[in-house]
Amino acid sequence: FFLRWSFALVAHPGLRDPPSGALVDGVLSQAVKELIKESKKSLEERENACVDPTLAIPMIRKGCTPSGEGADSKRRAETVPEEANYEVVPVEAYGLAMLRGMGWKPGEGIGRIFNQVVKPRVNSLRPKGLGLGANLTEAQDLTPTGPSRMPRPDEQGKDKEDQPQGLVPGGAVMVLSGPHRGFYGKVEGLDPDNVRAMVRLAVGSQMVTVSEYCLRPVSQQEFDKKALDLRQQNRTASLRKTLRNQELHIQQDNSERKRKHLPDRQNGPAAKIEKAAPRSQHWLHRDLRVRFVDKMYKGGQYYNTKMIIEDVLSPDTCVCQTDEGRVLEGLREDMLETLVPKAEGDRVMVVLGPQAGRVGHLLSRDRARSQALVQLPRENQVVELHYDAVCQYTGPSDTDED
């Protein structure tokens, strides 16, 4: 983009102001379209390229002198191929051409003593963009499977809405994984080289780039029915949150019962506290880095976005700022979720329980149990907390010593 803008400055010296947002989006969209066009053109040229089935690359025979001098010089000139011969051989035909140059012929046996026909092993190519550790069955599940018979004319109109169109521009899809999991959208464009698709989400009309292996083609009927219906998703998230709070209540009661029969270990180097406190206790605090989890707010535009709490207006209301600098006012506590950093040693704050408000350092975390091990320097104590009871802290370093 900046290279294009530099060319524009040379052609039009009067353009000295930085480009506006609309101009940036237009140039980026045009650049993506040109890249997709070039990629499709190269793929078509590769598919339409004809490979000579009798193409052979002769091998250098023994006794040929590199300098071309002596009795074998003529023989060397006839057998050694030139560099231009290698350049015209396609990459996919290079192996068979070398075998033909060594005397191999299809259907004839090889070997001097035990001459037999050996079937060559042909490795199946992996789809583009699929990593070495990925599962091919997931990619195969995306291939449409349906009846092979041709539909009758009276069935074509009905089946057109019931059957998915596939991963084509204008087709309806659902995101299977990633930050936009569960969202529906329409395919705006495809990038064959990187196996990615540009999808415009139905909620919020946001343009996102998603791997083709994370998309499931859906019918137009399913898209019209479920694309904008996020109430069921919110009800599911609310139910999951309620069950988690109930589980935390039970774990807290069990922990209190055990403490009545165990000796006091608060003075020890690594004391465990309860896993989490109920969510009835408010946890908002300035300088906390949180995650936005409300899909209904402004059409899901900020869903799964990380932001920092700039100010707390009330125990359950705050003002947040995104990484891009956008300020969101009047956000409720139930719209946000605590965020546990990935790197060990990052500063965190205990937001629930008897240690609420204390700042410490993250030692480790257990994703399977949703537990984090935190060291509190002031108390010289190591505690194990639930993800709901700890959050990443970005405030001043002397907060813990106040």
XYZ file of N, CA and C in Angstrom, residues 129-388:
780
model
N -2.151 -24.782 2.363
C -2.494 -24.153 3.621
C -2.736 -25.111 4.762
N -2.702 -26.425 4.520
C -2.924 -27.409 5.572
C -1.576 -27.801 6.156
N -1.374 -27.539 7.456
C -0.100 -27.798 8.100
C 0.202 -29.276 8.214
N 1.459 -29.583 8.588
C 1.888 -30.979 8.670
C 1.160 -31.729 9.778
N 0.779 -31.053 10.836
C 0.098 -31.731 11.932
C -1.409 -31.715 11.838
N -1.954 -31.139 10.761
C -3.408 -31.041 10.631
C -3.996 -32.370 10.203
N -5.293 -32.530 10.451
C -6.001 -33.766 10.132
C -6.690 -33.609 8.791
N -6.405 -34.527 7.873
C -7.000 -34.451 6.544
C -8.488 -34.759 6.557
N -8.968 -35.492 7.556
C -10.390 -35.842 7.577
C -11.262 -34.610 7.750
N -10.749 -33.601 8.473
C -11.527 -32.380 8.628
C -11.676 -31.659 7.297
N -10.618 -31.682 6.481
C -10.719 -31.057 5.162
C -11.634 -31.857 4.251
N -11.617 -33.189 4.382
C -12.482 -34.010 3.542
C -13.945 -33.857 3.920
N -14.218 -33.519 5.188
C -15.602 -33.329 5.600
C -16.232 -32.121 4.934
N -15.397 -31.190 4.455
C -15.933 -29.994 3.805
C -16.406 -30.264 2.391
N -15.976 -31.369 1.792
C -16.396 -31.669 0.429
C -17.863 -32.036 0.421
N -18.658 -31.458 -0.474
C -20.092 -31.752 -0.485
C -20.358 -33.189 -0.898
N -21.247 -33.830 -0.154
C -21.666 -35.196 -0.457
C -23.171 -35.206 -0.631
N -23.643 -35.606 -1.790
C -25.074 -35.631 -2.055
C -25.393 -36.588 -3.172
N -26.657 -36.716 -3.510
C -27.047 -37.635 -4.585
C -26.484 -37.188 -5.917
N -26.071 -38.178 -6.726
C -25.433 -37.881 -8.004
C -26.440 -37.675 -9.127
N -27.695 -38.051 -8.918
C -28.660 -37.929 -10.010
C -29.016 -36.465 -10.233
N -29.352 -36.138 -11.469
C -29.730 -34.778 -11.816
C -31.143 -34.493 -11.316
N -31.387 -33.344 -10.685
C -32.734 -33.051 -10.196
C -33.681 -32.738 -11.346
N -34.955 -32.990 -11.081
C -35.981 -32.676 -12.069
C -36.187 -31.170 -12.129
N -36.733 -30.672 -13.234
C -36.911 -29.218 -13.344
C -37.754 -28.627 -12.229
N -38.771 -29.379 -11.747
C -39.609 -28.833 -10.689
C -38.924 -28.858 -9.321
N -37.804 -29.613 -9.205
C -37.082 -29.685 -7.944
C -35.945 -28.679 -7.857
N -35.551 -28.104 -8.986
C -34.381 -27.230 -8.985
C -34.612 -25.981 -8.150
N -35.786 -25.373 -8.279
C -36.048 -24.156 -7.527
C -36.098 -24.396 -6.033
N -36.661 -25.558 -5.621
C -36.759 -25.872 -4.202
C -35.419 -26.268 -3.620
N -34.652 -27.081 -4.380
C -33.364 -27.547 -3.871
C -32.317 -26.447 -3.847
N -32.505 -25.407 -4.619
C -31.507 -24.341 -4.681
C -31.366 -23.649 -3.335
N -32.464 -23.488 -2.601
C -32.404 -22.841 -1.301
C -32.048 -23.824 -0.194
N -32.348 -25.117 -0.409
C -32.082 -26.108 0.626
C -30.638 -26.588 0.622
N -29.947 -26.534 -0.524
C -28.588 -27.052 -0.635
C -27.569 -25.913 -0.545
N -26.453 -26.137 0.166
C -25.406 -25.110 0.216
C -24.771 -24.897 -1.156
N -24.363 -23.659 -1.418
C -23.716 -23.334 -2.684
C -22.243 -23.703 -2.687
N -21.668 -23.923 -1.514
C -20.243 -24.210 -1.429
C -19.448 -22.948 -1.143
N -18.135 -23.098 -1.123
C -17.251 -21.959 -0.874
C -17.029 -21.202 -2.174
N -18.013 -20.400 -2.538
C -17.967 -19.585 -3.750
C -18.369 -18.169 -3.369
N -17.936 -17.167 -4.126
C -18.365 -15.799 -3.831
C -19.883 -15.694 -3.830
N -20.411 -15.119 -2.762
C -21.849 -15.000 -2.601
C -22.481 -16.131 -1.826
N -21.730 -17.200 -1.532
C -22.270 -18.335 -0.799
C -22.364 -18.054 0.689
N -23.351 -18.664 1.337
C -23.552 -18.506 2.775
C -22.719 -19.539 3.525
N -22.067 -19.105 4.597
C -21.198 -19.987 5.375
C -21.393 -19.702 6.858
N -20.915 -20.640 7.670
C -20.875 -20.474 9.117
C -19.442 -20.716 9.586
N -18.952 -19.873 10.485
C -17.594 -19.989 11.009
C -17.585 -21.070 12.086
N -16.684 -22.054 11.938
C -16.640 -23.195 12.851
C -15.699 -22.983 14.026
N -14.648 -22.198 13.864
C -13.685 -22.006 14.943
C -13.076 -20.619 14.826
N -12.388 -20.224 15.898
C -11.773 -18.908 15.914
C -12.591 -17.910 16.710
N -12.193 -16.651 16.680
C -12.899 -15.637 17.474
C -14.320 -15.375 17.019
N -14.652 -15.707 15.778
C -16.003 -15.478 15.256
C -16.773 -16.789 15.128
N -16.464 -17.755 15.961
C -17.129 -19.057 15.900
C -18.628 -18.914 16.153
N -19.420 -19.579 15.306
C -20.865 -19.540 15.439
C -21.536 -18.444 14.641
N -20.762 -17.546 14.030
C -21.333 -16.456 13.250
C -21.577 -16.917 11.809
N -22.584 -16.321 11.193
C -22.896 -16.582 9.793
C -22.447 -15.389 8.952
N -22.191 -15.658 7.674
C -21.772 -14.595 6.774
C -21.830 -15.031 5.330
N -21.473 -14.100 4.445
C -21.433 -14.347 3.009
C -19.996 -14.206 2.513
N -19.601 -15.113 1.631
C -18.250 -15.093 1.072
C -18.142 -13.948 0.068
N -17.175 -13.060 0.294
C -16.935 -11.937 -0.609
C -15.842 -12.250 -1.624
N -14.893 -13.078 -1.256
C -13.798 -13.410 -2.163
C -12.992 -14.566 -1.609
N -12.179 -15.182 -2.475
C -11.362 -16.332 -2.113
C -9.902 -16.067 -2.460
N -9.017 -16.574 -1.632
C -7.572 -16.493 -1.858
C -7.049 -17.921 -2.003
N -6.952 -18.451 -3.239
C -6.564 -19.860 -3.413
C -5.165 -20.174 -2.901
N -4.216 -19.232 -3.038
C -2.840 -19.518 -2.625
C -2.740 -19.766 -1.123
N -3.438 -18.965 -0.328
C -3.385 -19.092 1.123
C -4.567 -19.868 1.692
N -5.465 -20.342 0.834
C -6.636 -21.123 1.244
C -7.417 -20.363 2.311
N -7.702 -19.112 2.041
C -8.477 -18.285 2.957
C -9.612 -17.622 2.192
N -10.628 -17.242 2.935
C -11.809 -16.624 2.345
C -12.122 -15.336 3.096
N -12.559 -14.335 2.351
C -13.009 -13.080 2.939
C -14.516 -13.165 3.126
N -14.942 -13.088 4.365
C -16.342 -13.288 4.730
C -16.861 -12.009 5.372
N -18.036 -11.574 4.919
C -18.713 -10.440 5.549
C -19.759 -11.003 6.503
N -19.565 -10.756 7.796
C -20.452 -11.309 8.803
C -21.830 -10.674 8.719
N -22.851 -11.489 8.970
C -24.220 -10.975 8.934
C -24.481 -10.035 10.096
N -23.848 -10.279 11.235
C -24.012 -9.425 12.409
C -22.900 -8.392 12.419
N -23.249 -7.142 12.256
C -22.268 -6.069 12.266
C -21.659 -5.745 10.926
N -21.890 -6.579 9.892
C -21.354 -6.352 8.541
C -19.845 -6.167 8.551
N -19.162 -6.881 9.415
C -17.704 -6.783 9.516
C -17.042 -7.751 8.545
N -15.999 -7.279 7.840
C -15.256 -8.111 6.900
C -14.100 -8.785 7.641
N -14.075 -10.120 7.613
C -13.023 -10.879 8.283
C -12.413 -11.856 7.288
N -11.174 -12.262 7.550
C -10.473 -13.253 6.735
C -10.348 -14.539 7.536
N -10.891 -15.631 7.001
C -10.969 -16.902 7.725
C -10.422 -18.003 6.822
N -9.758 -18.990 7.430
C -9.298 -20.149 6.675
C -10.492 -20.938 6.147
N -10.347 -21.482 4.933
C -11.442 -22.244 4.343
C -11.773 -23.490 5.154
N -10.798 -24.005 5.904
C -11.042 -25.189 6.720
C -11.845 -24.862 7.974
N -12.039 -23.591 8.265
C -12.839 -23.171 9.423
C -14.229 -22.710 9.013
N -14.632 -22.963 7.779
C -15.938 -22.535 7.282
C -16.761 -23.752 6.876
N -18.057 -23.657 7.103
C -18.987 -24.705 6.667
C -20.051 -24.065 5.787
N -20.145 -24.475 4.518
C -21.194 -23.928 3.654
C -22.574 -24.310 4.180
N -23.482 -23.360 4.175
C -24.850 -23.586 4.640
C -25.809 -23.154 3.544
N -27.029 -23.622 3.646
C -28.053 -23.263 2.674
C -28.565 -21.859 2.952
N -29.183 -21.283 1.944
C -29.746 -19.946 2.098
C -30.879 -19.956 3.116
N -31.599 -21.066 3.190
C -32.686 -21.180 4.152
C -32.155 -21.143 5.586
N -31.074 -21.869 5.857
C -30.474 -21.834 7.194
C -29.878 -20.471 7.498
N -29.293 -19.841 6.498
C -28.706 -18.513 6.705
C -29.779 -17.499 7.085
N -30.904 -17.504 6.360
C -31.980 -16.555 6.660
C -32.597 -16.809 8.026
N -32.571 -18.058 8.479
C -33.229 -18.410 9.732
C -32.359 -18.132 10.949
N -31.040 -18.363 10.839
C -30.177 -18.317 12.017
C -29.120 -17.227 11.985
N -28.981 -16.516 10.874
C -27.876 -15.553 10.763
C -27.982 -14.447 11.801
N -29.178 -13.886 11.965
C -29.360 -12.754 12.862
C -29.967 -13.152 14.195
N -30.198 -14.435 14.429
C -30.806 -14.905 15.667
C -29.705 -15.270 16.652
N -29.289 -14.284 17.451
C -28.246 -14.522 18.442
C -28.814 -14.716 19.843
N -30.128 -14.733 19.948
C -30.709 -14.902 21.277
C -30.386 -16.274 21.847
N -30.458 -17.306 20.988
C -30.165 -18.651 21.459
C -28.714 -18.764 21.914
N -27.802 -18.107 21.187
C -26.399 -18.149 21.576
C -26.179 -17.470 22.921
N -26.856 -16.330 23.130
C -26.713 -15.641 24.402
C -27.320 -16.446 25.547
N -28.452 -17.135 25.268
C -29.053 -17.967 26.310
C -28.124 -19.115 26.675
N -27.479 -19.694 25.670
C -26.534 -20.782 25.946
C -25.351 -20.283 26.768
N -24.832 -19.110 26.416
C -23.712 -18.553 27.181
C -24.128 -18.224 28.607
N -25.352 -17.693 28.782
C -25.835 -17.377 30.124
C -26.008 -18.636 30.960
N -26.548 -19.712 30.342
C -26.710 -20.969 31.065
C -25.358 -21.549 31.466
N -24.384 -21.484 30.556
C -23.050 -21.988 30.870
C -22.422 -21.206 32.026
N -22.662 -19.899 32.045
C -22.117 -19.070 33.112
C -22.778 -19.390 34.451
N -24.099 -19.644 34.438
C -24.808 -19.992 35.668
C -24.311 -21.313 36.236
N -24.145 -22.316 35.363
C -23.643 -23.611 35.822
C -22.234 -23.488 36.397
N -21.425 -22.652 35.792
C -20.071 -22.473 36.299
C -20.083 -21.819 37.677
N -20.979 -20.834 37.890
C -21.073 -20.197 39.195
C -21.556 -21.176 40.261
N -22.516 -22.047 39.884
C -22.981 -23.052 40.837
C -21.852 -24.000 41.224
N -21.047 -24.387 40.239
C -19.918 -25.268 40.530
C -18.907 -24.585 41.444
N -18.700 -23.283 41.235
C -17.772 -22.553 42.088
C -18.293 -22.447 43.512
N -19.631 -22.300 43.682
C -20.220 -22.273 45.019
C -19.950 -23.586 45.752
N -20.147 -24.711 45.048
C -19.928 -26.023 45.658
C -18.463 -26.201 46.032
N -17.562 -25.788 45.138
C -16.138 -25.917 45.430
C -15.733 -25.046 46.616
N -16.349 -23.871 46.736
C -16.026 -22.989 47.852
C -16.504 -23.585 49.172
N -17.712 -24.168 49.182
C -18.224 -24.790 50.406
C -17.351 -25.968 50.828
N -16.940 -26.788 49.857
C -16.073 -27.922 50.181
C -14.732 -27.459 50.733
N -14.223 -26.366 50.183
C -12.942 -25.849 50.661
C -13.055 -25.342 52.092
N -14.180 -24.698 52.429
C -14.370 -24.202 53.793
C -14.505 -25.359 54.784
N -15.189 -26.438 54.392
C -15.330 -27.591 55.280
C -13.975 -28.241 55.546
N -13.138 -28.329 54.504
C -11.828 -28.942 54.684
C -10.942 -28.105 55.594
N -11.078 -26.786 55.534
C -10.225 -25.929 56.358
C -10.546 -26.058 57.843
N -11.774 -26.464 58.171
C -12.130 -26.625 59.577
C -11.385 -27.789 60.224
N -10.973 -28.777 59.412
C -10.322 -29.966 59.933
C -8.825 -30.001 59.641
N -8.314 -29.015 58.938
C -6.894 -28.985 58.608
C -6.200 -27.896 59.404
N -4.895 -28.035 59.720
C -4.166 -26.978 60.433
C -4.001 -25.752 59.557
N -3.767 -24.631 60.211
C -3.617 -23.363 59.504
C -2.304 -23.360 58.734
N -2.386 -23.100 57.430
C -1.189 -23.086 56.586
C -0.972 -21.720 55.937
N -1.572 -20.685 56.491
C -1.443 -19.376 55.869
C -0.016 -18.864 55.910
N 0.784 -19.331 56.895
C 2.163 -18.859 56.988
C 3.108 -19.654 56.114
N 2.639 -20.691 55.439
C 3.484 -21.510 54.589
C 3.825 -20.802 53.301
N 4.772 -21.325 52.553
C 5.194 -20.670 51.311
C 4.178 -20.776 50.202
N 3.366 -21.830 50.160
C 2.410 -22.009 49.066
C 1.079 -22.432 49.648
N 0.221 -21.468 49.945
C -1.096 -21.754 50.511
C -2.140 -21.648 49.431
N -3.114 -22.565 49.461
C -4.204 -22.553 48.490
C -5.390 -21.813 49.086
N -6.026 -20.970 48.301
C -7.273 -20.343 48.708
C -8.372 -20.910 47.857
N -9.593 -20.508 48.126
C -10.703 -21.062 47.377
C -10.565 -20.707 45.913
N -11.145 -21.541 45.063
C -10.916 -21.426 43.626
C -11.494 -20.142 43.072
N -12.632 -19.751 43.534
C -13.216 -18.507 43.058
C -14.384 -18.151 43.945
N -14.725 -16.886 43.953
C -15.879 -16.426 44.702
C -17.055 -16.286 43.765
N -18.257 -16.274 44.291
C -19.417 -16.136 43.408
C -19.394 -14.813 42.682
N -20.013 -14.781 41.505
C -19.992 -13.596 40.669
C -20.873 -12.474 41.215
N -21.581 -12.698 42.347
C -22.348 -11.610 42.938
C -21.423 -10.511 43.447
N -20.175 -10.854 43.733
C -19.186 -9.866 44.135
C -18.643 -9.166 42.895
N -18.649 -7.844 42.906
C -18.184 -7.086 41.746
C -16.658 -7.105 41.694
N -16.132 -7.149 40.459
C -14.693 -7.312 40.287
C -14.056 -6.235 39.419
N -14.840 -5.278 38.938
C -14.282 -4.248 38.057
C -13.241 -3.412 38.799
N -12.167 -3.097 38.096
C -11.081 -2.301 38.670
C -10.348 -1.614 37.529
N -9.823 -0.445 37.805
C -9.075 0.279 36.772
C -7.825 -0.489 36.356
N -7.434 -0.272 35.096
C -6.190 -0.822 34.526
C -6.222 -2.335 34.373
N -7.390 -2.941 34.382
C -7.507 -4.367 34.099
C -7.685 -4.569 32.597
N -7.004 -5.543 32.059
C -7.156 -5.913 30.645
C -8.168 -7.054 30.565
N -9.287 -6.797 29.879
C -10.419 -7.720 29.866
C -10.773 -8.067 28.427
N -11.720 -9.002 28.305
C -12.214 -9.428 26.998
C -13.710 -9.124 26.911
N -14.138 -8.556 25.779
C -15.547 -8.227 25.562
C -16.252 -9.463 25.011
N -17.355 -9.894 25.664
C -18.005 -11.161 25.311
C -19.476 -10.998 24.955
N -19.964 -9.777 24.820
C -21.372 -9.563 24.478
C -21.515 -9.509 22.958
N -22.291 -10.450 22.392
C -22.475 -10.505 20.944
C -23.540 -9.532 20.444
N -24.378 -9.012 21.325
C -25.467 -8.136 20.899
C -25.056 -6.668 20.864
N -24.018 -6.283 21.569
C -23.623 -4.880 21.655
C -23.135 -4.387 20.295
N -23.827 -3.413 19.743
C -23.495 -2.809 18.445
C -23.295 -3.859 17.358
N -24.207 -4.827 17.344
C -24.181 -5.839 16.295
C -22.991 -6.772 16.346
N -22.405 -6.961 17.517
C -21.265 -7.869 17.639
C -19.959 -7.311 17.115
N -19.871 -5.997 16.957
C -18.660 -5.399 16.383
C -17.444 -5.583 17.291
N -17.662 -5.571 18.606
C -16.544 -5.663 19.549
C -16.467 -7.025 20.224
N -17.185 -8.004 19.703
C -17.168 -9.329 20.333
C -15.762 -9.929 20.284
N -15.323 -10.454 21.408
C -14.014 -11.109 21.565
C -12.845 -10.130 21.422
N -13.103 -8.842 21.604
C -12.059 -7.821 21.521
C -11.461 -7.586 22.908
N -10.144 -7.432 22.952
C -9.464 -7.159 24.212
C -9.395 -5.653 24.433
N -9.623 -5.222 25.673
C -9.640 -3.798 26.000
C -9.206 -3.609 27.447
N -8.957 -2.347 27.811
C -8.483 -1.990 29.148
C -9.529 -1.108 29.817
N -9.810 -1.382 31.085
C -10.757 -0.572 31.853
C -10.078 0.744 32.219
N -10.617 1.857 31.705
C -10.046 3.175 31.965
C -10.628 3.820 33.215
N -11.909 3.564 33.497
C -12.552 4.186 34.656
C -13.725 3.318 35.084
N -13.995 3.298 36.386
C -15.118 2.548 36.947
C -16.156 3.559 37.412
N -17.310 3.596 36.725
C -18.362 4.551 37.046
C -19.187 4.105 38.239
N -19.435 2.809 38.347
C -20.190 2.229 39.452
C -19.646 0.822 39.678
N -20.071 0.136 40.730
C -19.528 -1.214 40.951
C -19.685 -2.166 39.778
N -20.688 -1.943 38.916
C -20.906 -2.858 37.787
C -20.924 -2.145 36.446
N -20.381 -0.930 36.357
C -20.345 -0.167 35.109
C -18.976 0.492 34.978
N -18.453 0.495 33.751
C -17.113 1.035 33.556
C -16.976 1.629 32.160
N -15.826 2.271 31.931
C -15.439 2.824 30.637
C -14.185 2.082 30.182
N -14.195 1.579 28.944
C -13.077 0.793 28.423
C -12.519 1.434 27.162
N -11.276 1.114 26.863
C -10.604 1.587 25.659
C -9.969 0.400 24.948
N -10.233 0.276 23.640
C -9.683 -0.820 22.853
C -8.230 -0.539 22.491
N -7.571 -1.541 21.929
C -6.179 -1.364 21.515
C -6.054 -0.359 20.384
N -7.138 -0.158 19.616
C -7.117 0.827 18.533
C -7.403 2.236 19.024
N -7.698 2.414 20.321
C -7.937 3.735 20.875
C -9.394 4.133 20.970
N -10.330 3.244 20.647
C -11.749 3.578 20.734
C -12.226 3.455 22.178
N -12.966 4.461 22.634
C -13.466 4.512 24.007
C -14.926 4.088 24.009
N -15.249 3.112 24.855
C -16.615 2.605 24.996
C -17.082 2.916 26.404
N -18.184 3.668 26.513
C -18.693 4.102 27.810
C -19.924 3.289 28.192
N -20.135 3.193 29.495
C -21.331 2.541 30.007
C -21.370 1.042 29.819
N -20.229 0.379 29.802
C -20.206 -1.076 29.650
C -20.518 -1.737 30.985
N -21.375 -2.749 30.936
C -21.755 -3.467 32.145
C -20.749 -4.575 32.454
N -20.778 -5.003 33.692
C -19.834 -6.036 34.131
C -20.070 -7.359 33.419
N -21.345 -7.679 33.113
C -21.635 -8.956 32.460
C -21.238 -8.967 30.993
N -20.844 -7.813 30.431
C -20.352 -7.766 29.062
C -18.870 -8.129 28.967
N -18.191 -8.173 30.113
C -16.749 -8.356 30.124
C -16.392 -9.677 30.788
N -15.159 -10.110 30.525
C -14.643 -11.355 31.076
C -13.183 -11.148 31.449
N -12.787 -11.733 32.565
C -11.392 -11.605 32.986
C -10.465 -12.247 31.961
N -9.276 -11.684 31.839
C -8.297 -12.155 30.858
C -7.018 -12.540 31.596
N -6.612 -13.789 31.429
C -5.386 -14.285 32.066
C -4.268 -14.254 31.030
N -3.143 -13.589 31.309
C -2.060 -13.513 30.307
C -1.452 -14.881 30.044
N -0.822 -15.008 28.878
C -0.189 -16.268 28.498
C 1.244 -16.377 29.006
N 1.938 -15.249 29.078
C 3.359 -15.278 29.442
C 3.519 -15.351 30.957
N 4.418 -16.206 31.406
C 4.717 -16.295 32.826
C 5.498 -15.059 33.271
N 5.169 -14.575 34.464
C 5.817 -13.390 35.001
C 5.024 -12.121 34.802
N 3.976 -12.143 33.974
C 3.147 -10.956 33.778
C 2.377 -10.639 35.057
N 2.099 -9.363 35.240
C 1.401 -8.928 36.446
C -0.094 -9.186 36.319
N -0.678 -9.649 37.404
C -2.114 -9.914 37.467
C -2.648 -9.360 38.780
N -3.965 -9.189 38.822
C -4.630 -8.724 40.038
C -5.680 -9.741 40.452
N -5.735 -10.013 41.737
C -6.797 -10.856 42.277
C -8.052 -10.000 42.389
N -9.133 -10.413 41.749
C -10.343 -9.592 41.693
C -11.470 -10.161 42.539
N -11.373 -11.406 42.990
C -12.414 -12.019 43.810
C -11.765 -12.759 44.968
N -12.521 -12.888 46.067
C -12.027 -13.632 47.208
C -11.377 -12.746 48.251
N -10.825 -13.343 49.296
C -10.230 -12.553 50.388
C -8.996 -11.770 49.965
N -8.327 -12.167 48.885
C -7.136 -11.459 48.412
C -7.463 -10.440 47.330
N -8.722 -10.082 47.155
C -9.128 -9.168 46.086
C -8.407 -7.834 46.218
N -7.911 -7.331 45.090
C -7.201 -6.064 45.061
C -5.698 -6.190 45.139
N -5.173 -7.379 45.465
C -3.738 -7.566 45.550
C -3.166 -7.849 44.171
N -1.969 -7.349 43.915
C -1.291 -7.504 42.627
C -0.126 -8.471 42.798
N -0.001 -9.392 41.867
C 1.082 -10.361 41.913
C 1.577 -10.706 40.523
N 2.340 -11.783 40.444
C 2.922 -12.233 39.179
C 2.424 -13.641 38.865
N 2.129 -13.864 37.593
C 1.657 -15.172 37.145
C 2.834 -16.143 37.061
N 2.727 -17.263 37.777
C 3.768 -18.287 37.738
C 3.482 -19.339 36.680
N 2.253 -19.808 36.612
C 1.857 -20.812 35.624
C 0.342 -20.833 35.560
N -0.180 -21.534 34.567
C -1.624 -21.675 34.428
C -1.941 -23.051 33.856
N -3.109 -23.551 34.249
C -3.587 -24.864 33.826
C -4.888 -24.657 33.065
N -4.830 -24.755 31.740
C -6.011 -24.499 30.924
C -7.069 -25.572 31.115
N -6.645 -26.812 31.376
C -7.622 -27.887 31.542
C -8.490 -27.667 32.780
N -7.892 -27.169 33.866
C -8.635 -26.928 35.107
C -9.021 -25.474 35.289
N -8.637 -24.598 34.339
C -8.925 -23.159 34.438
C -8.380 -22.592 35.747
N -7.149 -22.962 36.071
C -6.513 -22.520 37.303
C -5.227 -21.776 36.971
N -4.912 -20.761 37.789
C -3.693 -19.975 37.628
C -2.952 -19.934 38.957
N -1.637 -20.098 38.909
C -0.786 -20.032 40.096
C -0.154 -18.642 40.143
N -0.454 -17.890 41.213
C -0.061 -16.482 41.323
C 0.785 -16.299 42.577
N 1.853 -15.523 42.436
C 2.702 -15.179 43.575
C 2.405 -13.751 43.999
N 2.076 -13.563 45.283
C 1.803 -12.247 45.845
C 3.045 -11.795 46.603
N 3.811 -10.842 46.069
C 5.092 -10.472 46.696
C 4.931 -9.901 48.097
N 3.886 -9.090 48.315
C 3.767 -8.420 49.611
C 3.504 -9.423 50.735
N 2.647 -10.412 50.479
C 2.366 -11.436 51.483
C 3.372 -12.581 51.436
N 4.268 -12.587 50.440
C 5.218 -13.693 50.252
C 4.463 -15.013 50.219
N 3.466 -15.057 49.349
C 2.540 -16.176 49.328
C 2.257 -16.576 47.888
N 2.079 -17.866 47.653
C 1.700 -18.394 46.351
C 0.309 -18.990 46.476
N -0.615 -18.529 45.649
C -2.007 -18.967 45.728
C -2.431 -19.519 44.378
N -3.384 -20.424 44.421
C -3.965 -21.009 43.214
C -5.377 -20.465 43.062
N -5.648 -19.825 41.934
C -6.912 -19.129 41.720
C -7.570 -19.611 40.447
N -8.891 -19.502 40.433
C -9.651 -19.782 39.217
C -9.497 -18.612 38.254
N -9.690 -18.881 36.960
C -9.556 -17.821 35.959
C -10.496 -16.651 36.243
N -11.669 -16.920 36.847
C -12.612 -15.843 37.133
C -12.142 -14.949 38.271
